[in-house]
């Protein structure tokens, strides 16, 4: 979709309750005018592939938030994929442990889809990052689970937390793995007429 000209006075709405996404936006000088987390069903469709799932959820989030004139909405969805398997947020420590043992010693993909909406216009993009997790011992998994850092994290871990010690290598966007690929998000906001590096803040 074509870009809109820059416009001052627009208000940035973050369609996410994630403190990580707020922190990432702050890195480029953006403070949301308001946070409006949408409530949608994030259950994957039968046979849905990870990239298509992340794109669909980001777009559904963007469409679920009510906007006033002069507001620009930013939504995102982060999905961990092991091959064709979608690894969402674990329901409990047992599922988090299962995810970590599956990822142990293997490469996986983290997909973050970003959607920006202004009025009835949408801009959207997905960013894929390859991530290698070292081989984990049972004591390492148990110690990590005890931190509680796995809660609410796709795939059962967060690269910016204690699990960063498990990740020797990535190829792609670090901020995308954290939850919001900043270069791409800034580009989408700019396309929607919202100057992306703090000029509108």
PDB file of C-alpha atoms in Angstrom:
ATOM      1  CA  UNK A   1       0.000   0.000   0.000  1.00  0.00           C
ATOM      2  CA  UNK A   2       1.283   3.457  -0.868  1.00  0.00           C
ATOM      3  CA  UNK A   3       2.722   5.780   1.778  1.00  0.00           C
ATOM      4  CA  UNK A   4       0.986   8.840   3.158  1.00  0.00           C
ATOM      5  CA  UNK A   5       2.794  12.195   3.545  1.00  0.00           C
ATOM      6  CA  UNK A   6       4.222  12.961   7.015  1.00  0.00           C
ATOM      7  CA  UNK A   7       1.742  14.663   9.316  1.00  0.00           C
ATOM      8  CA  UNK A   8       2.357  16.298  12.690  1.00  0.00           C
ATOM      9  CA  UNK A   9      -0.057  15.908  15.580  1.00  0.00           C
ATOM     10  CA  UNK A  10      -0.886  12.269  14.956  1.00  0.00           C
ATOM     11  CA  UNK A  11      -1.302  10.116  18.066  1.00  0.00           C
ATOM     12  CA  UNK A  12       0.433   6.746  18.307  1.00  0.00           C
ATOM     13  CA  UNK A  13      -1.687   3.941  19.778  1.00  0.00           C
ATOM     14  CA  UNK A  14       0.049   0.712  20.793  1.00  0.00           C
ATOM     15  CA  UNK A  15      -2.197  -2.302  20.383  1.00  0.00           C
ATOM     16  CA  UNK A  16      -0.204  -4.458  22.776  1.00  0.00           C
ATOM     17  CA  UNK A  17       0.131  -4.899  26.532  1.00  0.00           C
ATOM     18  CA  UNK A  18       3.749  -6.044  26.110  1.00  0.00           C
ATOM     19  CA  UNK A  19       6.185  -3.942  28.154  1.00  0.00           C
ATOM     20  CA  UNK A  20       8.932  -5.178  25.818  1.00  0.00           C
ATOM     21  CA  UNK A  21       7.296  -3.486  22.843  1.00  0.00           C
ATOM     22  CA  UNK A  22       6.948  -0.224  24.782  1.00  0.00           C
ATOM     23  CA  UNK A  23      10.617  -0.420  25.730  1.00  0.00           C
ATOM     24  CA  UNK A  24      11.645  -1.054  22.128  1.00  0.00           C
ATOM     25  CA  UNK A  25       9.636   1.929  20.887  1.00  0.00           C
ATOM     26  CA  UNK A  26      11.314   4.073  23.537  1.00  0.00           C
ATOM     27  CA  UNK A  27      14.690   3.165  21.997  1.00  0.00           C
ATOM     28  CA  UNK A  28      13.747   5.246  18.954  1.00  0.00           C
ATOM     29  CA  UNK A  29      12.090   8.000  20.966  1.00  0.00           C
ATOM     30  CA  UNK A  30       8.482   6.886  20.558  1.00  0.00           C
ATOM     31  CA  UNK A  31       6.085   6.934  23.506  1.00  0.00           C
ATOM     32  CA  UNK A  32       2.546   5.746  22.725  1.00  0.00           C
ATOM     33  CA  UNK A  33      -0.223   8.244  23.423  1.00  0.00           C
ATOM     34  CA  UNK A  34      -2.278   5.304  24.673  1.00  0.00           C
ATOM     35  CA  UNK A  35      -2.076   1.503  25.010  1.00  0.00           C
ATOM     36  CA  UNK A  36      -5.121  -0.448  23.786  1.00  0.00           C
ATOM     37  CA  UNK A  37      -4.493  -4.201  23.828  1.00  0.00           C
ATOM     38  CA  UNK A  38      -7.017  -6.005  21.620  1.00  0.00           C
ATOM     39  CA  UNK A  39      -8.748  -9.165  22.760  1.00  0.00           C
ATOM     40  CA  UNK A  40      -8.847 -11.748  19.998  1.00  0.00           C
ATOM     41  CA  UNK A  41      -8.755 -15.526  19.718  1.00  0.00           C
ATOM     42  CA  UNK A  42      -5.124 -16.429  18.967  1.00  0.00           C
ATOM     43  CA  UNK A  43      -5.741 -20.140  18.354  1.00  0.00           C
ATOM     44  CA  UNK A  44      -3.956 -21.331  15.195  1.00  0.00           C
ATOM     45  CA  UNK A  45      -6.213 -22.608  12.434  1.00  0.00           C
ATOM     46  CA  UNK A  46      -5.923 -26.269  11.529  1.00  0.00           C
ATOM     47  CA  UNK A  47      -2.875 -26.735   9.288  1.00  0.00           C
ATOM     48  CA  UNK A  48      -1.953 -23.039   9.466  1.00  0.00           C
ATOM     49  CA  UNK A  49       1.729 -22.349   8.805  1.00  0.00           C
ATOM     50  CA  UNK A  50       3.686 -20.146  11.240  1.00  0.00           C
ATOM     51  CA  UNK A  51       4.278 -17.146   8.961  1.00  0.00           C
ATOM     52  CA  UNK A  52       0.665 -17.061   7.795  1.00  0.00           C
ATOM     53  CA  UNK A  53      -0.465 -17.403  11.411  1.00  0.00           C
ATOM     54  CA  UNK A  54       1.671 -14.478  12.620  1.00  0.00           C
ATOM     55  CA  UNK A  55       0.442 -12.300   9.734  1.00  0.00           C
ATOM     56  CA  UNK A  56      -3.199 -13.167  10.396  1.00  0.00           C
ATOM     57  CA  UNK A  57      -3.000 -12.506  14.129  1.00  0.00           C
ATOM     58  CA  UNK A  58      -1.239  -9.147  13.675  1.00  0.00           C
ATOM     59  CA  UNK A  59      -3.884  -8.057  11.175  1.00  0.00           C
ATOM     60  CA  UNK A  60      -6.746  -9.268  13.369  1.00  0.00           C
ATOM     61  CA  UNK A  61      -5.281  -7.329  16.288  1.00  0.00           C
ATOM     62  CA  UNK A  62      -5.043  -4.208  14.124  1.00  0.00           C
ATOM     63  CA  UNK A  63      -8.666  -4.539  13.002  1.00  0.00           C
ATOM     64  CA  UNK A  64      -9.961  -5.191  16.542  1.00  0.00           C
ATOM     65  CA  UNK A  65      -8.952  -1.815  18.018  1.00  0.00           C
ATOM     66  CA  UNK A  66     -11.246   1.224  17.713  1.00  0.00           C
ATOM     67  CA  UNK A  67      -9.464   4.319  16.412  1.00  0.00           C
ATOM     68  CA  UNK A  68     -10.360   7.994  16.360  1.00  0.00           C
ATOM     69  CA  UNK A  69      -9.379  10.489  13.690  1.00  0.00           C
ATOM     70  CA  UNK A  70      -5.682  11.317  13.900  1.00  0.00           C
ATOM     71  CA  UNK A  71      -4.668   8.052  15.564  1.00  0.00           C
ATOM     72  CA  UNK A  72      -2.131   5.572  14.180  1.00  0.00           C
ATOM     73  CA  UNK A  73      -2.214   2.036  15.569  1.00  0.00           C
ATOM     74  CA  UNK A  74       0.763  -0.304  15.868  1.00  0.00           C
ATOM     75  CA  UNK A  75       0.190  -4.020  16.520  1.00  0.00           C
ATOM     76  CA  UNK A  76       2.485  -7.037  16.359  1.00  0.00           C
ATOM     77  CA  UNK A  77       2.538 -10.772  16.878  1.00  0.00           C
ATOM     78  CA  UNK A  78       5.611 -12.887  17.610  1.00  0.00           C
ATOM     79  CA  UNK A  79       5.589 -16.593  16.856  1.00  0.00           C
ATOM     80  CA  UNK A  80       8.284 -19.219  17.399  1.00  0.00           C
ATOM     81  CA  UNK A  81       8.349 -21.886  14.700  1.00  0.00           C
ATOM     82  CA  UNK A  82      10.132 -25.221  14.734  1.00  0.00           C
ATOM     83  CA  UNK A  83       9.716 -26.280  11.150  1.00  0.00           C
ATOM     84  CA  UNK A  84       5.969 -26.091  10.466  1.00  0.00           C
ATOM     85  CA  UNK A  85       5.115 -26.262  14.168  1.00  0.00           C
ATOM     86  CA  UNK A  86       3.813 -23.127  15.908  1.00  0.00           C
ATOM     87  CA  UNK A  87       5.119 -22.746  19.453  1.00  0.00           C
ATOM     88  CA  UNK A  88       2.980 -20.176  21.210  1.00  0.00           C
ATOM     89  CA  UNK A  89       2.945 -18.986  24.806  1.00  0.00           C
ATOM     90  CA  UNK A  90       3.167 -22.006  27.125  1.00  0.00           C
ATOM     91  CA  UNK A  91       0.164 -22.644  29.342  1.00  0.00           C
ATOM     92  CA  UNK A  92       2.301 -23.781  32.253  1.00  0.00           C
ATOM     93  CA  UNK A  93       5.852 -24.688  33.304  1.00  0.00           C
ATOM     94  CA  UNK A  94       5.456 -28.241  31.982  1.00  0.00           C
ATOM     95  CA  UNK A  95       4.665 -26.980  28.491  1.00  0.00           C
ATOM     96  CA  UNK A  96       7.506 -24.446  28.701  1.00  0.00           C
ATOM     97  CA  UNK A  97       9.875 -27.295  29.595  1.00  0.00           C
ATOM     98  CA  UNK A  98       8.598 -29.310  26.627  1.00  0.00           C
ATOM     99  CA  UNK A  99       9.210 -26.364  24.286  1.00  0.00           C
ATOM    100  CA  UNK A 100      12.735 -25.810  25.618  1.00  0.00           C
ATOM    101  CA  UNK A 101      13.655 -29.473  25.232  1.00  0.00           C
ATOM    102  CA  UNK A 102      12.331 -29.418  21.645  1.00  0.00           C
ATOM    103  CA  UNK A 103      14.378 -26.284  20.840  1.00  0.00           C
ATOM    104  CA  UNK A 104      17.503 -27.550  22.639  1.00  0.00           C
ATOM    105  CA  UNK A 105      20.476 -27.895  20.286  1.00  0.00           C
ATOM    106  CA  UNK A 106      18.454 -26.866  17.241  1.00  0.00           C
ATOM    107  CA  UNK A 107      17.797 -23.910  14.995  1.00  0.00           C
ATOM    108  CA  UNK A 108      14.332 -22.429  14.906  1.00  0.00           C
ATOM    109  CA  UNK A 109      12.640 -19.389  13.415  1.00  0.00           C
ATOM    110  CA  UNK A 110      11.144 -16.417  15.209  1.00  0.00           C
ATOM    111  CA  UNK A 111       8.555 -14.584  13.107  1.00  0.00           C
ATOM    112  CA  UNK A 112       7.246 -11.189  14.136  1.00  0.00           C
ATOM    113  CA  UNK A 113       4.456  -9.722  12.050  1.00  0.00           C
ATOM    114  CA  UNK A 114       3.825  -5.982  12.364  1.00  0.00           C
ATOM    115  CA  UNK A 115       0.635  -4.212  11.333  1.00  0.00           C
ATOM    116  CA  UNK A 116       0.038  -0.453  11.296  1.00  0.00           C
ATOM    117  CA  UNK A 117      -3.424   0.987  10.788  1.00  0.00           C
ATOM    118  CA  UNK A 118      -4.652   4.506  10.171  1.00  0.00           C
ATOM    119  CA  UNK A 119      -8.367   4.792   9.552  1.00  0.00           C
ATOM    120  CA  UNK A 120      -9.239   1.948   7.189  1.00  0.00           C
ATOM    121  CA  UNK A 121      -5.735   1.732   5.694  1.00  0.00           C
ATOM    122  CA  UNK A 122      -3.334  -1.020   6.752  1.00  0.00           C
ATOM    123  CA  UNK A 123       0.392  -1.518   6.295  1.00  0.00           C
ATOM    124  CA  UNK A 124       1.860  -4.892   7.226  1.00  0.00           C
ATOM    125  CA  UNK A 125       5.113  -6.833   7.184  1.00  0.00           C
ATOM    126  CA  UNK A 126       6.623 -10.015   8.625  1.00  0.00           C
ATOM    127  CA  UNK A 127      10.240 -10.409   9.724  1.00  0.00           C
ATOM    128  CA  UNK A 128      11.869 -13.827  10.139  1.00  0.00           C
ATOM    129  CA  UNK A 129      14.978 -14.454  12.226  1.00  0.00           C
ATOM    130  CA  UNK A 130      16.880 -17.735  12.502  1.00  0.00           C
ATOM    131  CA  UNK A 131      17.870 -18.562  16.083  1.00  0.00           C
ATOM    132  CA  UNK A 132      20.166 -21.314  17.395  1.00  0.00           C
ATOM    133  CA  UNK A 133      19.648 -22.605  20.919  1.00  0.00           C
ATOM    134  CA  UNK A 134      22.506 -24.479  22.551  1.00  0.00           C
ATOM    135  CA  UNK A 135      21.978 -27.980  23.887  1.00  0.00           C
ATOM    136  CA  UNK A 136      20.324 -27.616  27.280  1.00  0.00           C
ATOM    137  CA  UNK A 137      20.816 -29.815  30.302  1.00  0.00           C
ATOM    138  CA  UNK A 138      17.954 -30.676  32.645  1.00  0.00           C
ATOM    139  CA  UNK A 139      19.453 -28.493  35.426  1.00  0.00           C
ATOM    140  CA  UNK A 140      19.650 -25.534  33.009  1.00  0.00           C
ATOM    141  CA  UNK A 141      16.018 -25.961  31.957  1.00  0.00           C
ATOM    142  CA  UNK A 142      14.852 -26.315  35.555  1.00  0.00           C
ATOM    143  CA  UNK A 143      16.836 -23.274  36.707  1.00  0.00           C
ATOM    144  CA  UNK A 144      15.351 -21.212  33.881  1.00  0.00           C
ATOM    145  CA  UNK A 145      11.810 -22.359  34.620  1.00  0.00           C
ATOM    146  CA  UNK A 146      12.307 -21.336  38.262  1.00  0.00           C
ATOM    147  CA  UNK A 147      12.920 -17.722  37.169  1.00  0.00           C
ATOM    148  CA  UNK A 148       9.375 -17.479  35.757  1.00  0.00           C
ATOM    149  CA  UNK A 149      10.800 -15.616  32.752  1.00  0.00           C
ATOM    150  CA  UNK A 150       9.134 -18.131  30.390  1.00  0.00           C
ATOM    151  CA  UNK A 151       5.631 -16.882  31.259  1.00  0.00           C
ATOM    152  CA  UNK A 152       3.857 -15.114  28.414  1.00  0.00           C
ATOM    153  CA  UNK A 153       6.755 -15.737  26.010  1.00  0.00           C
ATOM    154  CA  UNK A 154       6.316 -17.436  22.641  1.00  0.00           C
ATOM    155  CA  UNK A 155       8.341 -20.633  22.603  1.00  0.00           C
ATOM    156  CA  UNK A 156       8.779 -20.441  26.359  1.00  0.00           C
ATOM    157  CA  UNK A 157      11.781 -18.116  26.414  1.00  0.00           C
ATOM    158  CA  UNK A 158      12.864 -14.501  26.001  1.00  0.00           C
ATOM    159  CA  UNK A 159      16.199 -13.708  24.364  1.00  0.00           C
ATOM    160  CA  UNK A 160      16.552 -10.468  26.342  1.00  0.00           C
ATOM    161  CA  UNK A 161      16.247 -12.291  29.688  1.00  0.00           C
ATOM    162  CA  UNK A 162      18.171 -15.117  31.365  1.00  0.00           C
ATOM    163  CA  UNK A 163      17.601 -17.344  28.318  1.00  0.00           C
ATOM    164  CA  UNK A 164      19.945 -15.080  26.379  1.00  0.00           C
ATOM    165  CA  UNK A 165      22.690 -17.347  27.748  1.00  0.00           C
ATOM    166  CA  UNK A 166      21.145 -20.199  25.742  1.00  0.00           C
ATOM    167  CA  UNK A 167      21.386 -18.390  22.380  1.00  0.00           C
ATOM    168  CA  UNK A 168      24.873 -18.428  20.807  1.00  0.00           C
ATOM    169  CA  UNK A 169      23.767 -17.284  17.347  1.00  0.00           C
ATOM    170  CA  UNK A 170      21.015 -15.478  15.479  1.00  0.00           C
ATOM    171  CA  UNK A 171      20.682 -14.424  11.851  1.00  0.00           C
ATOM    172  CA  UNK A 172      18.242 -11.564  11.392  1.00  0.00           C
ATOM    173  CA  UNK A 173      16.567  -9.000  13.626  1.00  0.00           C
ATOM    174  CA  UNK A 174      17.385  -9.071  17.354  1.00  0.00           C
ATOM    175  CA  UNK A 175      14.551  -6.633  18.091  1.00  0.00           C
ATOM    176  CA  UNK A 176      12.257  -8.867  16.032  1.00  0.00           C
ATOM    177  CA  UNK A 177      13.057 -11.764  18.367  1.00  0.00           C
ATOM    178  CA  UNK A 178      12.363  -9.531  21.377  1.00  0.00           C
ATOM    179  CA  UNK A 179       8.956  -8.694  19.900  1.00  0.00           C
ATOM    180  CA  UNK A 180       9.105  -5.703  17.546  1.00  0.00           C
ATOM    181  CA  UNK A 181      11.532  -5.369  14.602  1.00  0.00           C
ATOM    182  CA  UNK A 182      12.316  -1.670  14.935  1.00  0.00           C
ATOM    183  CA  UNK A 183      13.581  -0.941  11.428  1.00  0.00           C
ATOM    184  CA  UNK A 184      10.494  -2.454   9.837  1.00  0.00           C
ATOM    185  CA  UNK A 185       8.057  -0.994  12.391  1.00  0.00           C
ATOM    186  CA  UNK A 186       9.546   2.471  11.876  1.00  0.00           C
ATOM    187  CA  UNK A 187       9.164   2.069   8.114  1.00  0.00           C
ATOM    188  CA  UNK A 188       5.496   1.113   8.429  1.00  0.00           C
ATOM    189  CA  UNK A 189       4.775   4.041  10.772  1.00  0.00           C
ATOM    190  CA  UNK A 190       6.486   6.402   8.344  1.00  0.00           C
ATOM    191  CA  UNK A 191       4.373   4.986   5.512  1.00  0.00           C
ATOM    192  CA  UNK A 192       1.279   5.790   7.577  1.00  0.00           C
ATOM    193  CA  UNK A 193       2.418   9.409   7.914  1.00  0.00           C
ATOM    194  CA  UNK A 194       3.745   9.085  11.460  1.00  0.00           C
ATOM    195  CA  UNK A 195       7.388  10.271  11.615  1.00  0.00           C
ATOM    196  CA  UNK A 196       9.054   7.287  13.208  1.00  0.00           C
ATOM    197  CA  UNK A 197      12.077   8.565  15.081  1.00  0.00           C
ATOM    198  CA  UNK A 198      10.441  10.712  17.715  1.00  0.00           C
ATOM    199  CA  UNK A 199       9.666  13.812  15.641  1.00  0.00           C
ATOM    200  CA  UNK A 200       5.965  13.353  16.390  1.00  0.00           C
ATOM    201  CA  UNK A 201       6.379  12.610  20.076  1.00  0.00           C
TER     202      UNK A 201
END
